[in-house]
Amino acid sequence: MIIDVDHDLSLLQMMENTGKYDPFLKKDQPERINIIREITAGIAHEIRNPMTTVRGLLQLLQQKKECSLYQDLFKVIIQELDKTNEIITELLFLSSKKATNLTFHNLNDVILSLRDVLLDRARQYKMQVTMDLADLPELLLNREEIRRLILNLAQNGLEAMPTGGNLQIKTFMEEDKVVLTVQDQGEGIEPEALEKLGIPFYTTKEEAVGLGLAVCYGIAARHNARIEVHTGSLGSTFAVYFETDTCRCSTPLA
């Protein structure tokens, strides 16, 4: 089964998919979508600012000798704050209407910049990460958004292999498209879950929030890309197809 990303994917459309959708929102839909985005981004920023202050104060307290007995407690609190900050970051990515600050990047370079992070995450799960990167033209990308997309897909793949395995990240050309694939060796995705991929806050994992894949789908849509999901008993592959209309290359692609 294949799931595609709609280039007009929005928070409002995601709400409709969850069943928490009110028909009255169809009136003046673009304006209401923008309002939802602005509210989401505004709330996220308002929560993040005081959290940053609290985190900084906790770090100062950690350095005081009279607080030495509470070091373990400070560590736990800071870790929880960091988890919350990660959720806020995902919400900000999700509320973005379109990619900004697009510049030419080679997708392979973005992947390689994450190599140490990915290997470290894999070691935590006692797994391996392999890369097979082909020669690619440069694409107009928002580097930070694409980094987030890669990290989220990789994390999703690692979590899909509770008994261990190898996560393979590949890039290649397919006709006139640049393709990124992230393949795991898990047990595959159940049909019911497959139909709900990309819906915010939907997750089959106990401690997950359910924003990772929703953010990936949003980032792909903002880059005029599409995501296909291929799954079976031997694992799942998430493939991201980037258009090369605005690529920078020295030789014809096809």
C-alpha positions as a LaTeX table, in Angstrom:
\begin{tabular}{lrrr}
\hline
Residue & $x$ (\AA) & $y$ (\AA) & $z$ (\AA) \\
\hline
Met1 & 0.00 & 0.00 & 0.00 \\
Ile2 & 1.24 & 3.50 & $-0.83$ \\
Ile3 & 0.39 & 6.73 & 0.99 \\
Asp4 & 0.98 & 9.99 & $-0.87$ \\
Val5 & 1.37 & 13.52 & 0.45 \\
Asp6 & $-1.07$ & 16.11 & $-0.82$ \\
His7 & 0.79 & 19.30 & $-1.74$ \\
Asp8 & $-2.01$ & 21.31 & $-0.06$ \\
Leu9 & $-1.74$ & 19.42 & 3.22 \\
Ser10 & $-2.85$ & 21.64 & 6.08 \\
Leu11 & $-3.66$ & 21.52 & 9.77 \\
Leu12 & $-7.33$ & 21.91 & 8.91 \\
Gln13 & $-7.28$ & 18.96 & 6.51 \\
Met14 & $-5.48$ & 16.89 & 9.15 \\
Met15 & $-8.22$ & 17.77 & 11.63 \\
Glu16 & $-10.78$ & 16.55 & 9.13 \\
Asn17 & $-8.95$ & 13.24 & 8.86 \\
Thr18 & $-9.10$ & 12.74 & 12.63 \\
Gly19 & $-12.86$ & 13.19 & 12.69 \\
Lys20 & $-12.52$ & 16.30 & 14.84 \\
Tyr21 & $-13.65$ & 18.58 & 12.05 \\
Asp22 & $-16.50$ & 21.07 & 12.06 \\
Pro23 & $-18.19$ & 21.68 & 8.65 \\
Phe24 & $-18.58$ & 25.39 & 9.40 \\
Leu25 & $-14.81$ & 25.73 & 8.95 \\
Lys26 & $-15.22$ & 25.14 & 5.21 \\
Lys27 & $-16.44$ & 28.72 & 4.89 \\
Asp28 & $-13.54$ & 31.09 & 4.33 \\
Gln29 & $-11.27$ & 28.06 & 4.70 \\
Pro30 & $-7.94$ & 29.68 & 3.71 \\
Glu31 & $-8.40$ & 32.47 & 6.26 \\
Arg32 & $-9.36$ & 30.03 & 9.00 \\
Ile33 & $-6.40$ & 27.78 & 8.17 \\
Asn34 & $-4.09$ & 30.76 & 8.58 \\
Ile35 & $-5.71$ & 31.61 & 11.91 \\
Ile36 & $-5.16$ & 28.05 & 13.17 \\
Arg37 & $-1.52$ & 28.21 & 12.09 \\
Glu38 & $-0.97$ & 31.59 & 13.76 \\
Ile39 & $-2.62$ & 30.46 & 17.00 \\
Thr40 & $-0.57$ & 27.26 & 17.08 \\
Ala41 & 2.68 & 29.10 & 16.43 \\
Gly42 & 1.81 & 31.84 & 18.93 \\
Ile43 & 1.00 & 29.40 & 21.73 \\
Ala44 & 4.15 & 27.40 & 21.01 \\
His45 & 6.32 & 30.52 & 21.24 \\
Glu46 & 4.62 & 31.73 & 24.41 \\
Ile47 & 5.23 & 28.37 & 26.10 \\
Arg48 & 8.83 & 28.09 & 24.88 \\
Asn49 & 9.97 & 31.48 & 26.20 \\
Pro50 & 9.30 & 30.87 & 29.92 \\
Met51 & 10.55 & 27.30 & 29.57 \\
Thr52 & 13.87 & 28.60 & 28.30 \\
Thr53 & 14.09 & 30.89 & 31.34 \\
Val54 & 13.27 & 28.05 & 33.74 \\
Arg55 & 15.87 & 25.79 & 32.12 \\
Gly56 & 18.53 & 28.49 & 32.44 \\
Leu57 & 17.73 & 29.05 & 36.13 \\
Leu58 & 17.91 & 25.32 & 36.82 \\
Gln59 & 21.35 & 25.17 & 35.22 \\
Leu60 & 22.48 & 28.02 & 37.49 \\
Leu61 & 21.17 & 26.16 & 40.54 \\
Gln62 & 23.06 & 23.06 & 39.43 \\
Gln63 & 26.30 & 24.99 & 39.84 \\
Lys64 & 25.61 & 25.99 & 43.47 \\
Lys65 & 27.26 & 23.86 & 46.15 \\
Glu66 & 24.24 & 24.13 & 48.45 \\
Cys67 & 22.15 & 22.41 & 45.75 \\
Ser68 & 24.53 & 19.49 & 45.23 \\
Leu69 & 22.07 & 17.04 & 46.83 \\
Tyr70 & 19.53 & 17.78 & 44.10 \\
Gln71 & 21.69 & 17.17 & 41.02 \\
Asp72 & 19.76 & 14.06 & 39.97 \\
Leu73 & 16.47 & 15.92 & 40.36 \\
Phe74 & 17.73 & 18.85 & 38.30 \\
Lys75 & 18.85 & 16.44 & 35.59 \\
Val76 & 15.41 & 14.83 & 35.36 \\
Ile77 & 13.63 & 18.20 & 35.27 \\
Ile78 & 15.90 & 19.50 & 32.51 \\
Gln79 & 15.38 & 16.31 & 30.50 \\
Glu80 & 11.61 & 16.71 & 30.77 \\
Leu81 & 11.86 & 20.35 & 29.74 \\
Asp82 & 13.91 & 19.31 & 26.72 \\
Lys83 & 11.26 & 16.75 & 25.75 \\
Thr84 & 8.59 & 19.44 & 25.98 \\
Asn85 & 10.74 & 21.80 & 23.92 \\
Glu86 & 11.04 & 19.11 & 21.26 \\
Ile87 & 7.24 & 18.88 & 21.06 \\
Ile88 & 7.03 & 22.66 & 20.70 \\
Thr89 & 9.58 & 22.54 & 17.88 \\
Glu90 & 7.46 & 19.92 & 16.10 \\
Leu91 & 4.36 & 22.09 & 16.51 \\
Leu92 & 6.18 & 25.05 & 14.97 \\
Phe93 & 7.22 & 22.93 & 11.99 \\
Leu94 & 3.64 & 21.68 & 11.70 \\
Ser95 & 2.16 & 25.18 & 11.76 \\
Ser96 & 4.42 & 26.53 & 9.01 \\
Lys97 & 2.54 & 27.38 & 5.84 \\
Lys98 & 5.44 & 27.18 & 3.42 \\
Ala99 & 9.17 & 26.63 & 3.42 \\
Thr100 & 11.24 & 29.78 & 3.70 \\
Asn101 & 14.94 & 30.55 & 3.34 \\
Leu102 & 15.28 & 28.12 & 0.45 \\
Thr103 & 18.85 & 27.79 & $-0.78$ \\
Phe104 & 20.68 & 25.27 & $-2.91$ \\
His105 & 21.89 & 22.21 & $-1.01$ \\
Asn106 & 22.97 & 18.72 & $-1.90$ \\
Leu107 & 20.69 & 16.29 & $-0.09$ \\
Asn108 & 23.64 & 13.98 & 0.58 \\
Asp109 & 25.45 & 16.76 & 2.44 \\
Val110 & 22.43 & 17.28 & 4.68 \\
Ile111 & 22.29 & 13.55 & 5.43 \\
Leu112 & 26.03 & 13.35 & 6.16 \\
Ser113 & 25.76 & 16.32 & 8.53 \\
Leu114 & 23.48 & 14.09 & 10.64 \\
Arg115 & 25.70 & 11.00 & 10.47 \\
Asp116 & 27.07 & 11.20 & 14.03 \\
Val117 & 23.63 & 11.94 & 15.47 \\
Leu118 & 22.06 & 9.02 & 13.61 \\
Leu119 & 24.84 & 6.61 & 14.60 \\
Asp120 & 24.52 & 7.67 & 18.22 \\
Arg121 & 20.75 & 7.11 & 18.17 \\
Ala122 & 21.24 & 3.71 & 16.56 \\
Arg123 & 23.75 & 2.70 & 19.26 \\
Gln124 & 21.19 & 3.60 & 21.91 \\
Tyr125 & 18.80 & 1.13 & 20.27 \\
Lys126 & 21.64 & $-1.38$ & 19.68 \\
Met127 & 21.12 & $-1.15$ & 15.95 \\
Gln128 & 23.06 & $-0.13$ & 12.85 \\
Val129 & 22.68 & 2.62 & 10.28 \\
Thr130 & 24.02 & 2.23 & 6.74 \\
Met131 & 24.05 & 4.82 & 3.98 \\
Asp132 & 24.08 & 4.43 & 0.20 \\
Leu133 & 24.25 & 7.87 & $-1.37$ \\
Ala134 & 24.30 & 8.41 & $-5.14$ \\
Asp135 & 25.50 & 11.49 & $-7.03$ \\
Leu136 & 22.75 & 14.10 & $-6.90$ \\
Pro137 & 22.09 & 17.60 & $-8.23$ \\
Glu138 & 21.60 & 20.41 & $-5.72$ \\
Leu139 & 18.03 & 21.23 & $-4.75$ \\
Leu140 & 16.33 & 24.30 & $-3.34$ \\
Leu141 & 15.80 & 23.29 & 0.27 \\
Asn142 & 15.30 & 24.65 & 3.73 \\
Arg143 & 18.23 & 22.84 & 5.35 \\
Glu144 & 16.82 & 22.79 & 8.87 \\
Glu145 & 13.46 & 21.45 & 7.72 \\
Ile146 & 15.07 & 18.67 & 5.69 \\
Arg147 & 17.29 & 17.78 & 8.66 \\
Arg148 & 14.13 & 17.47 & 10.74 \\
Leu149 & 12.46 & 15.30 & 8.10 \\
Ile150 & 15.45 & 12.93 & 7.96 \\
Leu151 & 15.77 & 12.72 & 11.76 \\
Asn152 & 12.06 & 12.01 & 12.20 \\
Leu153 & 12.00 & 9.31 & 9.53 \\
Ala154 & 15.13 & 7.72 & 11.00 \\
Gln155 & 13.70 & 7.81 & 14.53 \\
Asn156 & 10.48 & 6.26 & 13.27 \\
Gly157 & 12.49 & 3.49 & 11.61 \\
Leu158 & 14.59 & 2.77 & 14.69 \\
Glu159 & 11.50 & 2.56 & 16.88 \\
Ala160 & 9.96 & 0.10 & 14.41 \\
Met161 & 12.72 & $-2.47$ & 15.18 \\
Pro162 & 12.40 & $-3.38$ & 18.87 \\
Thr163 & 14.41 & $-6.58$ & 18.37 \\
Gly164 & 17.24 & $-4.89$ & 16.47 \\
Gly165 & 18.20 & $-4.55$ & 12.85 \\
Asn166 & 19.66 & $-2.20$ & 10.28 \\
Leu167 & 18.30 & 1.16 & 9.19 \\
Gln168 & 19.27 & 1.96 & 5.61 \\
Ile169 & 19.27 & 5.48 & 4.21 \\
Lys170 & 19.59 & 5.77 & 0.44 \\
Thr171 & 19.49 & 8.48 & $-2.18$ \\
Phe172 & 19.23 & 7.99 & $-5.93$ \\
Met173 & 17.78 & 9.45 & $-9.10$ \\
Glu174 & 14.55 & 8.05 & $-10.51$ \\
Glu175 & 13.83 & 9.60 & $-13.89$ \\
Asp176 & 13.77 & 13.35 & $-13.15$ \\
Lys177 & 13.33 & 13.07 & $-9.38$ \\
Val178 & 15.73 & 12.96 & $-6.45$ \\
Val179 & 14.66 & 10.18 & $-4.10$ \\
Leu180 & 15.45 & 9.69 & $-0.41$ \\
Thr181 & 14.49 & 6.37 & 1.20 \\
Val182 & 14.62 & 5.31 & 4.84 \\
Gln183 & 14.16 & 1.57 & 5.21 \\
Asp184 & 13.77 & $-0.41$ & 8.45 \\
Gln185 & 13.66 & $-4.13$ & 9.17 \\
Gly186 & 10.66 & $-4.08$ & 11.44 \\
Glu187 & 7.44 & $-6.05$ & 11.21 \\
Gly188 & 5.66 & $-3.61$ & 8.94 \\
Ile189 & 2.74 & $-1.27$ & 9.52 \\
Glu190 & $-0.77$ & $-2.53$ & 10.19 \\
Pro191 & $-3.36$ & $-1.49$ & 7.55 \\
Glu192 & $-5.37$ & 0.50 & 10.10 \\
Ala193 & $-2.29$ & 2.44 & 11.19 \\
Leu194 & $-1.14$ & 2.91 & 7.60 \\
Glu195 & $-4.34$ & 4.76 & 6.74 \\
Lys196 & $-3.74$ & 7.22 & 9.59 \\
Leu197 & $-0.08$ & 8.01 & 8.92 \\
Gly198 & 0.58 & 11.72 & 9.08 \\
Ile199 & $-2.39$ & 12.59 & 11.28 \\
Pro200 & $-1.16$ & 14.78 & 14.15 \\
Phe201 & $-1.17$ & 13.11 & 17.57 \\
Tyr202 & $-1.98$ & 9.67 & 16.14 \\
Thr203 & 0.47 & 7.09 & 17.44 \\
Thr204 & 0.62 & 3.40 & 18.26 \\
Lys205 & 3.49 & 3.93 & 20.72 \\
Glu206 & 2.83 & 4.39 & 24.43 \\
Glu207 & 5.30 & 7.22 & 25.11 \\
Ala208 & 5.13 & 8.97 & 21.73 \\
Val209 & 3.27 & 12.21 & 20.99 \\
Gly210 & 2.43 & 11.42 & 17.37 \\
Leu211 & 3.81 & 14.51 & 15.65 \\
Gly212 & 6.94 & 13.15 & 13.96 \\
Leu213 & 5.41 & 11.81 & 10.74 \\
Ala214 & 2.88 & 14.65 & 10.56 \\
Val215 & 5.83 & 17.05 & 10.53 \\
Cys216 & 7.52 & 14.99 & 7.80 \\
Tyr217 & 4.45 & 15.14 & 5.60 \\
Gly218 & 4.15 & 18.89 & 6.13 \\
Ile219 & 7.82 & 19.50 & 5.30 \\
Ala220 & 7.55 & 17.36 & 2.17 \\
Ala221 & 4.47 & 19.27 & 1.03 \\
Arg222 & 6.21 & 22.62 & 1.58 \\
His223 & 9.06 & 21.42 & $-0.65$ \\
Asn224 & 6.69 & 20.28 & $-3.39$ \\
Ala225 & 7.75 & 16.71 & $-2.61$ \\
Arg226 & 5.71 & 13.60 & $-1.96$ \\
Ile227 & 6.11 & 10.69 & 0.44 \\
Glu228 & 5.31 & 7.10 & $-0.43$ \\
Val229 & 5.19 & 4.32 & 2.14 \\
His230 & 5.87 & 0.72 & 1.22 \\
Thr231 & 5.38 & $-1.83$ & 4.00 \\
Gly232 & 5.37 & $-5.57$ & 4.50 \\
Ser233 & 6.39 & $-8.30$ & 6.92 \\
Leu234 & 10.10 & $-7.59$ & 6.32 \\
Gly235 & 9.90 & $-3.90$ & 7.16 \\
Ser236 & 8.83 & $-0.51$ & 5.86 \\
Thr237 & 10.33 & 2.01 & 3.47 \\
Phe238 & 9.52 & 5.71 & 3.48 \\
Ala239 & 10.43 & 7.25 & 0.12 \\
Val240 & 10.54 & 11.02 & $-0.40$ \\
Tyr241 & 10.43 & 12.22 & $-4.01$ \\
Phe242 & 11.84 & 15.68 & $-4.72$ \\
Glu243 & 11.12 & 17.48 & $-7.97$ \\
Thr244 & 14.18 & 18.70 & $-9.87$ \\
Asp245 & 12.53 & 21.61 & $-11.68$ \\
Thr246 & 14.63 & 24.07 & $-9.69$ \\
Cys247 & 17.75 & 21.94 & $-9.27$ \\
Arg248 & 21.26 & 23.19 & $-9.96$ \\
Cys249 & 23.23 & 20.70 & $-11.98$ \\
Ser250 & 25.99 & 20.73 & $-14.56$ \\
Thr251 & 24.65 & 17.91 & $-16.73$ \\
Pro252 & 21.16 & 16.98 & $-17.97$ \\
Leu253 & 19.23 & 14.72 & $-15.59$ \\
Ala254 & 17.64 & 12.56 & $-18.25$ \\
\hline
\end{tabular}
